[in-house]
C-alpha cells in the first residue's frame, strides 16, 4: 500500500476509459451546477441588499421581517430547506384545485425551480448578514460628512454607504460564493443531475466510487480556483486605495 | 520499525486467509428501504423477505450473520471495500455487475414493471416514451433498461423507491419502473395507492434484468460462494423457502427451476 498503490491506480487504463466515455455527462453536470449557482447568487443579491439594510434599521417593524428571514435561513440546514420546498410543494400544491396552487404548481413541479428557490433564499440570508455587517462598520465620519453636505438619506445610502460597504464585503462574499458552489451538491437529492449527480450516475454505472467522485471533486476545485482568481482581480481593482504603499 | 510492519502485514494476511476458509462470521449487506424485500420499522429493526432469506441461509450454513444496512447506490462499492461479505438485497444478476462481483445462483426472479396513474397508456417504443418522465431507483437494472431503451425520455433517478413514489403521486413523473412486487407493496397496497396501477407488460429480458436476483459476493470468496449455493438448494428442498415466500407473496417468486 501507499505510494505505489496510488501510482498503480492512476496507471489503470480503466479510469481513463471511464473519463473518455463519461466526460459529456460530467460537462453537462458542471454546466447545471454553474448556472444554478450563478442564478441563485445573482437573485440572492436582490434579497440580500434590502434585507441587510432593513436589518440595520432603528425601526422594529422594518427590522423584524428581515431579522426573522435571516434567522430562519441561517438557522436551518440547506438540505432541510430544499426538502421543505420540494416535498412540501409536492404535498400541498400538487393535486390541489386552489387557484393559487394551480398557478404555483407548474413551477414547483420542476426540481430545478425548487433548488433555485432554496439556494436563492439561503444565499440571500447569508449575504444579507454580510451586507449588514459591512454597513455597520462604516466609519461614522464619512456619514457625518455626507450629512454635512446636505445629501438626502437615499443619496447617502446609494452614493456613500453601499459602494463602500460592497467593497469591504468582497472578501467575505467570495467565501459565500464558494460555500454556495459546494452547497449546490445537494441539488442531486431532488433528481437534478448537477456535477455531484453526474458523479453518482457514473458511480452507479461502474461501481467505482473513488474514480467517479474524484473527477467531480477536481472539477469543483477547478471552479473554485477560477472564483478565487476572479475575486482577487476584483479586490485588486476596488481595494486599490487600501494597498500598502511601496516605499 | 519496518520489520514490525512486515510482521503485522503477515499476521493480518494470515488472519484474513484463516477467516476466508472458516467463514464463522458472515456480514451481509442489506438495503432496508425496499418493501416487501426489506424495510426499516419505526423502531429501527429491519424486516422483509430478504432479511428472512438471509437468516434462513445463515442458519443453514451454520454461521453467525451480522446484517449491515447500506444505501442502494453504494451497496456494491461497500462490498468491494469489505464492509460486508455478501449482499442479499434483491439484486438482479446482470452481466454489468458480474464484471465487479460474483453471484450465487438465483434465489428469486420477479419481473420489473411500469406503474402510473390509472388510465395512463404506455408503449415501449422510443418514439412514445420520448419526453416522458420516468422515475427509477439509481443504479438498478431498471435504471439501465430505461437509459438504454428510451434515450429521449426524461429519466429521474432517486436514491430510494419511496422517493420515486412520492413524486409519482405529486405528478412530477409520469411512470415509475421498479420491481413489480416492490411496487405492489410500496405503492399500490399503501393508502392512496388505488389511484395507480401497473401499465405495460412484465419485463424480464435477461439482457437487462439478468436471470433473477442472486447473492453478490467478492470474486475471490469461492468457499462462501459454494456455501451459499448449497444453502439456497437446501432451503428450496426442505420447504423453508416456500414458508418464507408465502409469508410475503401469494404467487411463486422463484420462477423456473
XYZ file of C-alpha atoms in Angstrom:
504
model
C 0.000 0.000 0.000
C 0.982 3.611 -0.091
C 2.588 5.496 -2.876
C 2.978 2.535 -5.225
C -0.686 1.717 -4.976
C -1.621 5.248 -5.914
C 0.672 5.233 -8.937
C -0.677 1.847 -9.994
C -4.174 3.132 -9.600
C -3.536 6.084 -11.892
C -1.875 3.716 -14.338
C -5.037 1.709 -14.703
C -6.436 2.175 -18.162
C -9.977 1.784 -16.802
C -10.022 5.224 -15.246
C -9.151 6.942 -18.494
C -11.683 4.791 -20.285
C -14.240 5.994 -17.763
C -13.273 9.612 -18.422
C -13.333 9.121 -22.178
C -16.822 7.630 -22.022
C -18.398 9.896 -19.456
C -16.954 13.367 -19.979
C -20.123 14.674 -21.690
C -22.101 13.716 -18.579
C -19.595 15.477 -16.315
C -19.616 18.577 -18.508
C -23.392 18.818 -18.577
C -23.376 18.279 -14.803
C -20.830 21.057 -14.379
C -22.923 23.339 -16.570
C -26.032 22.649 -14.459
C -24.086 23.374 -11.284
C -22.682 26.610 -12.707
C -25.939 28.142 -13.897
C -27.807 27.012 -10.790
C -25.213 28.641 -8.531
C -24.768 31.736 -10.701
C -28.502 32.421 -10.906
C -29.134 31.848 -7.227
C -26.233 34.128 -6.284
C -27.499 36.817 -8.655
C -31.105 36.615 -7.457
C -29.889 36.284 -3.871
C -28.320 39.747 -4.083
C -31.736 41.288 -4.694
C -32.882 39.780 -1.414
C -29.655 40.371 0.465
C -29.256 44.107 -0.077
C -32.758 45.163 1.040
C -32.740 42.592 3.861
C -29.315 43.766 5.015
C -30.397 47.415 5.014
C -33.690 46.596 6.735
C -31.916 44.592 9.410
C -29.895 47.716 10.242
C -32.957 49.884 10.675
C -33.833 51.513 14.000
C -37.496 50.794 13.346
C -38.616 47.478 14.827
C -41.327 46.932 12.173
C -38.778 47.272 9.403
C -36.122 45.265 11.175
C -38.240 42.315 12.336
C -39.178 40.711 8.964
C -35.589 40.873 7.764
C -34.319 39.537 11.083
C -36.804 36.622 11.009
C -35.957 35.741 7.411
C -32.224 35.765 8.068
C -32.658 33.891 11.327
C -34.696 31.107 9.703
C -32.466 30.557 6.699
C -29.246 30.715 8.691
C -30.738 28.611 11.437
C -31.703 25.582 9.336
C -29.591 23.368 7.071
C -29.810 23.952 3.326
C -30.820 20.314 2.842
C -33.840 20.787 5.119
C -34.837 23.945 3.227
C -34.609 22.057 -0.054
C -36.711 19.183 1.303
C -39.294 21.617 2.716
C -39.684 23.318 -0.639
C -39.501 20.236 -2.865
C -41.586 17.773 -0.859
C -43.692 20.494 0.776
C -44.779 21.652 -2.677
C -45.448 18.036 -3.661
C -47.649 17.603 -0.620
C -49.576 20.873 -0.606
C -49.579 22.216 -4.174
C -49.865 19.032 -6.256
C -53.358 17.693 -6.933
C -54.777 20.866 -5.416
C -57.541 22.797 -7.172
C -56.997 26.074 -5.333
C -56.239 28.813 -7.898
C -53.007 29.722 -6.140
C -51.859 26.093 -6.176
C -52.736 25.799 -9.872
C -50.671 28.903 -10.506
C -47.630 27.792 -8.492
C -47.512 24.060 -9.157
C -46.194 24.256 -12.752
C -43.144 25.990 -11.288
C -42.740 23.923 -8.157
C -43.200 20.754 -10.187
C -39.759 21.311 -11.647
C -36.884 20.183 -9.467
C -34.612 22.927 -10.800
C -37.065 25.602 -9.671
C -37.235 24.203 -6.139
C -33.453 24.039 -5.969
C -33.055 27.543 -7.386
C -35.561 28.917 -4.879
C -33.951 27.180 -1.901
C -30.457 28.254 -2.923
C -31.552 31.847 -3.615
C -33.250 32.251 -0.244
C -30.344 30.615 1.538
C -27.619 32.696 -0.052
C -29.865 35.765 0.268
C -29.941 35.320 4.036
C -26.222 34.756 4.433
C -25.325 37.621 2.127
C -27.777 39.917 3.930
C -25.791 39.311 7.081
C -22.577 40.182 5.230
C -24.180 43.388 3.916
C -25.495 44.270 7.372
C -22.116 43.796 8.996
C -20.408 45.749 6.278
C -22.804 48.689 6.634
C -22.403 48.571 10.412
C -18.664 49.006 10.254
C -18.972 52.092 8.065
C -16.781 54.853 9.589
C -19.278 57.302 11.108
C -17.142 60.249 9.973
C -17.996 59.539 6.335
C -21.716 59.579 7.037
C -21.420 62.751 9.098
C -19.523 64.343 6.244
C -22.244 63.304 3.804
C -24.883 64.775 6.119
C -22.891 67.973 6.393
C -23.021 68.253 2.608
C -26.792 68.064 2.850
C -27.211 64.765 0.998
C -30.570 63.055 1.383
C -30.812 59.713 3.214
C -31.297 57.931 -0.097
C -28.261 59.610 -1.630
C -26.142 58.824 1.422
C -27.138 55.194 1.099
C -26.639 54.874 -2.642
C -23.559 57.047 -3.096
C -21.634 56.712 0.155
C -22.662 53.746 2.273
C -23.416 50.960 -0.213
C -20.454 51.387 -2.578
C -18.086 51.395 0.355
C -19.909 48.526 2.060
C -19.812 46.383 -1.077
C -16.118 46.976 -1.442
C -15.436 45.937 2.109
C -17.797 42.951 1.830
C -15.897 41.479 -1.099
C -13.610 39.034 0.779
C -16.478 37.741 2.927
C -18.689 37.437 -0.133
C -16.110 35.346 -2.004
C -16.440 32.852 0.828
C -20.204 32.801 0.413
C -19.843 32.161 -3.327
C -17.587 29.194 -2.676
C -19.896 27.843 0.041
C -22.800 28.125 -2.371
C -20.907 26.261 -5.076
C -20.234 23.414 -2.685
C -23.683 23.575 -1.126
C -25.193 23.115 -4.557
C -24.050 19.485 -4.430
C -27.333 18.937 -2.565
C -29.300 19.521 -5.787
C -28.665 15.883 -6.627
C -31.016 14.643 -3.912
C -34.007 16.087 -5.756
C -33.150 14.330 -9.052
C -31.159 17.186 -10.597
C -28.113 15.944 -12.480
C -25.576 18.512 -11.322
C -21.876 17.747 -11.051
C -22.387 15.553 -7.987
C -25.421 13.937 -9.619
C -23.303 13.111 -12.657
C -20.688 11.528 -10.408
C -23.373 9.426 -8.740
C -24.619 8.195 -12.119
C -21.078 7.316 -13.158
C -20.564 5.526 -9.839
C -23.725 3.518 -10.413
C -22.559 2.510 -13.898
C -19.018 1.471 -12.991
C -19.294 0.741 -9.247
C -16.157 2.839 -8.939
C -16.946 5.492 -6.326
C -13.423 6.818 -5.910
C -12.909 7.406 -9.623
C -16.376 8.864 -10.076
C -16.139 11.303 -7.175
C -12.508 12.353 -7.568
C -13.362 13.556 -11.067
C -16.228 15.654 -9.732
C -14.008 16.835 -6.881
C -11.328 18.040 -9.283
C -13.888 19.911 -11.359
C -15.257 21.611 -8.224
C -11.711 22.523 -7.270
C -11.038 23.960 -10.696
C -14.188 26.070 -10.471
C -13.237 27.281 -7.012
C -9.838 28.223 -8.360
C -11.448 30.362 -11.058
C -13.723 32.031 -8.485
C -10.805 32.808 -6.180
C -8.858 34.215 -9.118
C -11.742 36.484 -10.162
C -12.248 37.821 -6.651
C -8.544 38.530 -6.369
C -8.769 40.586 -9.564
C -11.801 42.479 -8.287
C -10.197 43.118 -4.947
C -7.070 44.436 -6.621
C -9.264 46.797 -8.606
C -11.651 48.023 -5.961
C -9.296 47.939 -2.993
C -6.610 49.896 -4.782
C -6.833 52.649 -2.215
C -6.123 50.160 0.583
C -2.993 48.727 -0.966
C 0.149 49.296 1.128
C 2.283 51.958 -0.448
C 5.615 50.988 -1.851
C 8.437 52.946 -0.300
C 10.041 -0.470 12.531
C 9.990 -1.879 9.028
C 10.145 -5.442 10.354
C 7.298 -4.694 12.671
C 5.164 -3.531 9.762
C 6.039 -6.620 7.722
C 5.218 -8.858 10.675
C 1.935 -7.079 11.180
C 1.108 -7.440 7.485
C 1.827 -11.160 7.527
C -0.229 -11.547 10.658
C -3.151 -9.707 9.059
C -2.846 -11.773 5.892
C -2.772 -14.965 7.928
C -5.851 -13.982 9.898
C -7.514 -12.971 6.645
C -6.941 -16.307 4.922
C -7.868 -18.240 8.033
C -11.198 -16.454 8.106
C -11.727 -16.971 4.386
C -11.593 -20.726 4.887
C -13.615 -20.939 8.059
C -16.407 -18.385 7.484
C -17.752 -18.462 11.022
C -18.959 -14.912 10.776
C -20.568 -13.534 7.660
C -21.518 -9.884 7.348
C -24.415 -9.320 4.999
C -25.253 -6.050 3.277
C -28.961 -5.216 3.051
C -30.889 -2.186 1.860
C -33.730 -1.668 4.314
C -35.820 0.592 2.059
C -37.421 -1.742 -0.463
C -40.599 -3.314 0.837
C -41.556 -6.152 0.865
C -37.965 -7.364 0.455
C -36.541 -5.214 3.190
C -37.822 -2.275 5.131
C -36.999 -0.482 8.343
C -39.526 -0.481 11.166
C -40.081 2.735 13.110
C -38.005 1.277 15.953
C -35.074 0.741 13.588
C -35.500 -3.012 13.180
C -35.094 -4.295 9.615
C -37.654 -6.748 8.263
C -38.645 -8.330 4.982
C -38.212 -11.262 2.626
C -34.508 -10.619 2.001
C -33.870 -10.436 5.732
C -35.704 -13.702 6.373
C -33.859 -15.376 3.498
C -30.550 -14.104 4.873
C -31.308 -15.512 8.316
C -32.541 -18.840 6.885
C -29.401 -19.219 4.754
C -27.132 -18.389 7.680
C -28.904 -20.937 9.833
C -28.484 -23.492 7.060
C -24.773 -22.660 6.673
C -24.344 -22.679 10.469
C -22.609 -19.311 10.528
C -23.197 -16.240 12.621
C -24.530 -13.416 10.476
C -24.420 -9.693 11.025
C -26.699 -7.511 8.938
C -25.284 -4.209 7.699
C -27.581 -1.562 6.268
C -26.348 0.315 3.194
C -27.938 2.665 0.649
C -28.505 1.066 -2.721
C -26.160 3.112 -4.886
C -23.222 2.345 -2.617
C -24.100 -1.284 -1.980
C -21.570 -2.842 -4.424
C -18.713 -0.425 -3.652
C -19.144 -1.184 0.065
C -18.958 -4.924 -0.648
C -15.725 -4.394 -2.587
C -14.441 -2.240 0.267
C -15.032 -5.225 2.627
C -17.653 -3.508 4.737
C -19.504 -6.832 4.468
C -19.065 -10.139 2.664
C -22.316 -10.676 0.774
C -25.273 -8.670 -0.475
C -28.778 -10.046 -0.081
C -30.896 -7.228 -1.469
C -32.918 -8.447 -4.463
C -30.013 -7.706 -6.764
C -30.514 -8.821 -10.364
C -27.708 -10.948 -11.764
C -26.596 -8.846 -14.734
C -23.505 -9.025 -16.935
C -22.584 -5.484 -15.994
C -22.480 -6.355 -12.283
C -20.683 -9.660 -12.941
C -17.682 -7.612 -14.022
C -17.301 -6.448 -10.425
C -18.813 -9.158 -8.233
C -19.624 -12.871 -8.247
C -23.217 -14.033 -7.883
C -24.727 -17.094 -6.259
C -27.483 -18.973 -8.076
C -30.706 -17.005 -8.176
C -32.910 -17.060 -5.090
C -35.865 -15.289 -6.676
C -36.979 -13.911 -10.004
C -39.553 -11.146 -10.086
C -40.242 -9.170 -13.258
C -39.912 -5.399 -13.370
C -42.915 -3.288 -14.401
C -44.006 0.217 -15.069
C -46.705 1.782 -12.911
C -48.588 5.007 -13.458
C -51.811 6.841 -12.637
C -54.852 4.724 -13.582
C -55.719 5.066 -17.256
C -52.238 6.073 -18.412
C -51.275 4.386 -21.651
C -47.817 3.116 -22.451
C -45.966 1.795 -25.472
C -42.444 0.565 -25.006
C -41.069 2.347 -28.059
C -38.509 5.079 -28.269
C -40.966 7.419 -30.004
C -43.765 7.012 -27.467
C -41.507 7.373 -24.447
C -39.774 10.450 -25.856
C -40.186 13.325 -23.382
C -41.987 11.122 -20.840
C -40.793 11.469 -17.261
C -39.776 8.108 -15.828
C -38.730 7.587 -12.221
C -36.290 4.810 -11.349
C -34.067 3.949 -8.453
C -30.492 4.943 -9.206
C -28.142 2.086 -10.163
C -30.878 -0.550 -10.558
C -31.279 -2.767 -13.617
C -34.433 -0.741 -14.390
C -32.290 2.407 -14.480
C -30.054 0.764 -17.109
C -33.048 -0.552 -19.072
C -34.746 2.836 -19.292
C -31.491 4.677 -20.041
C -30.601 2.232 -22.836
C -34.005 1.893 -24.450
C -35.540 5.337 -24.159
C -32.717 7.827 -24.686
C -35.175 10.664 -25.311
C -37.158 10.094 -22.132
C -36.557 12.278 -19.096
C -35.165 9.788 -16.598
C -35.335 10.873 -12.955
C -33.125 8.891 -10.652
C -33.929 8.512 -6.970
C -31.981 7.186 -4.021
C -34.881 5.021 -2.821
C -38.074 3.688 -4.404
C -40.145 5.553 -1.802
C -38.950 8.929 -3.106
C -39.993 7.929 -6.624
C -43.499 7.008 -5.384
C -43.798 10.427 -3.697
C -43.034 12.220 -6.956
C -45.355 9.942 -8.941
C -48.166 10.864 -6.538
C -47.304 14.556 -6.848
C -47.309 14.292 -10.649
C -43.665 15.194 -11.103
C -43.123 11.981 -13.072
C -45.387 10.028 -15.423
C -44.176 6.485 -14.683
C -42.123 4.601 -12.185
C -40.263 1.469 -13.184
C -39.395 -0.794 -10.307
C -39.649 -4.439 -9.254
C -43.318 -5.443 -9.588
C -43.505 -6.870 -6.067
C -41.945 -3.725 -4.645
C -44.484 -1.563 -6.490
C -47.389 -3.654 -5.163
C -46.161 -3.390 -1.614
C -44.697 0.101 -1.577
C -47.232 1.931 -3.748
C -50.396 0.081 -4.804
C -51.266 -1.512 -1.452
C -50.494 1.636 0.523
C -53.097 4.326 1.341
C -53.715 6.377 -1.799
C -52.329 3.583 -3.954
C -55.701 2.819 -5.529
C -55.240 5.746 -7.926
C -52.335 3.896 -9.562
C -51.900 0.655 -11.475
C -49.400 -1.423 -13.411
C -49.119 -0.416 -17.047
C -47.446 -2.330 -19.846
C -46.118 -5.884 -19.807
C -43.965 -7.678 -17.243
C -40.364 -7.152 -18.211
C -37.691 -9.774 -17.660
C -35.430 -9.559 -20.689
C -32.215 -11.247 -19.483
C -30.146 -8.624 -21.274
C -31.117 -6.046 -18.664
C -32.705 -7.958 -15.826
C -30.443 -10.994 -15.841
C -31.612 -14.418 -14.807
C -33.103 -13.367 -11.493
C -31.815 -11.972 -8.236
C -28.821 -13.562 -6.563
C -26.471 -13.032 -3.657
C -23.479 -10.897 -4.589
C -20.049 -11.664 -3.193
C -16.468 -10.623 -3.878
C -14.920 -12.635 -6.692
C -12.209 -14.303 -4.624
C -14.515 -15.754 -1.984
C -15.201 -19.077 -3.697
C -15.834 -21.073 -0.495
C -18.517 -18.649 0.558
C -19.962 -18.797 -2.929
C -20.268 -22.593 -2.765
C -21.728 -22.408 0.739
C -24.475 -20.009 -0.322
C -25.391 -22.087 -3.385
C -25.711 -25.213 -1.243
C -27.770 -23.356 1.319
C -30.151 -21.998 -1.339
C -30.664 -25.558 -2.650
C -31.217 -26.815 0.880
C -33.895 -24.285 1.859
C -35.613 -24.816 -1.502
C -35.702 -28.549 -0.782
C -36.727 -28.518 2.883
C -39.719 -26.222 2.484
C -38.232 -23.276 4.364
C -38.157 -21.196 1.187
C -41.852 -21.785 0.471
C -42.745 -20.926 4.036
C -40.949 -17.569 3.753
C -42.328 -16.889 0.284
C -45.903 -17.462 1.438
C -45.375 -15.038 4.285
C -44.974 -12.172 1.795
C -46.331 -13.221 -1.606
C -49.331 -15.067 -2.952
C -47.517 -16.182 -6.098
C -44.348 -18.083 -6.974
C -41.389 -15.725 -6.915
C -38.696 -18.242 -7.825
C -39.675 -18.791 -11.457
C -38.330 -21.720 -13.494
C -36.019 -24.199 -11.800
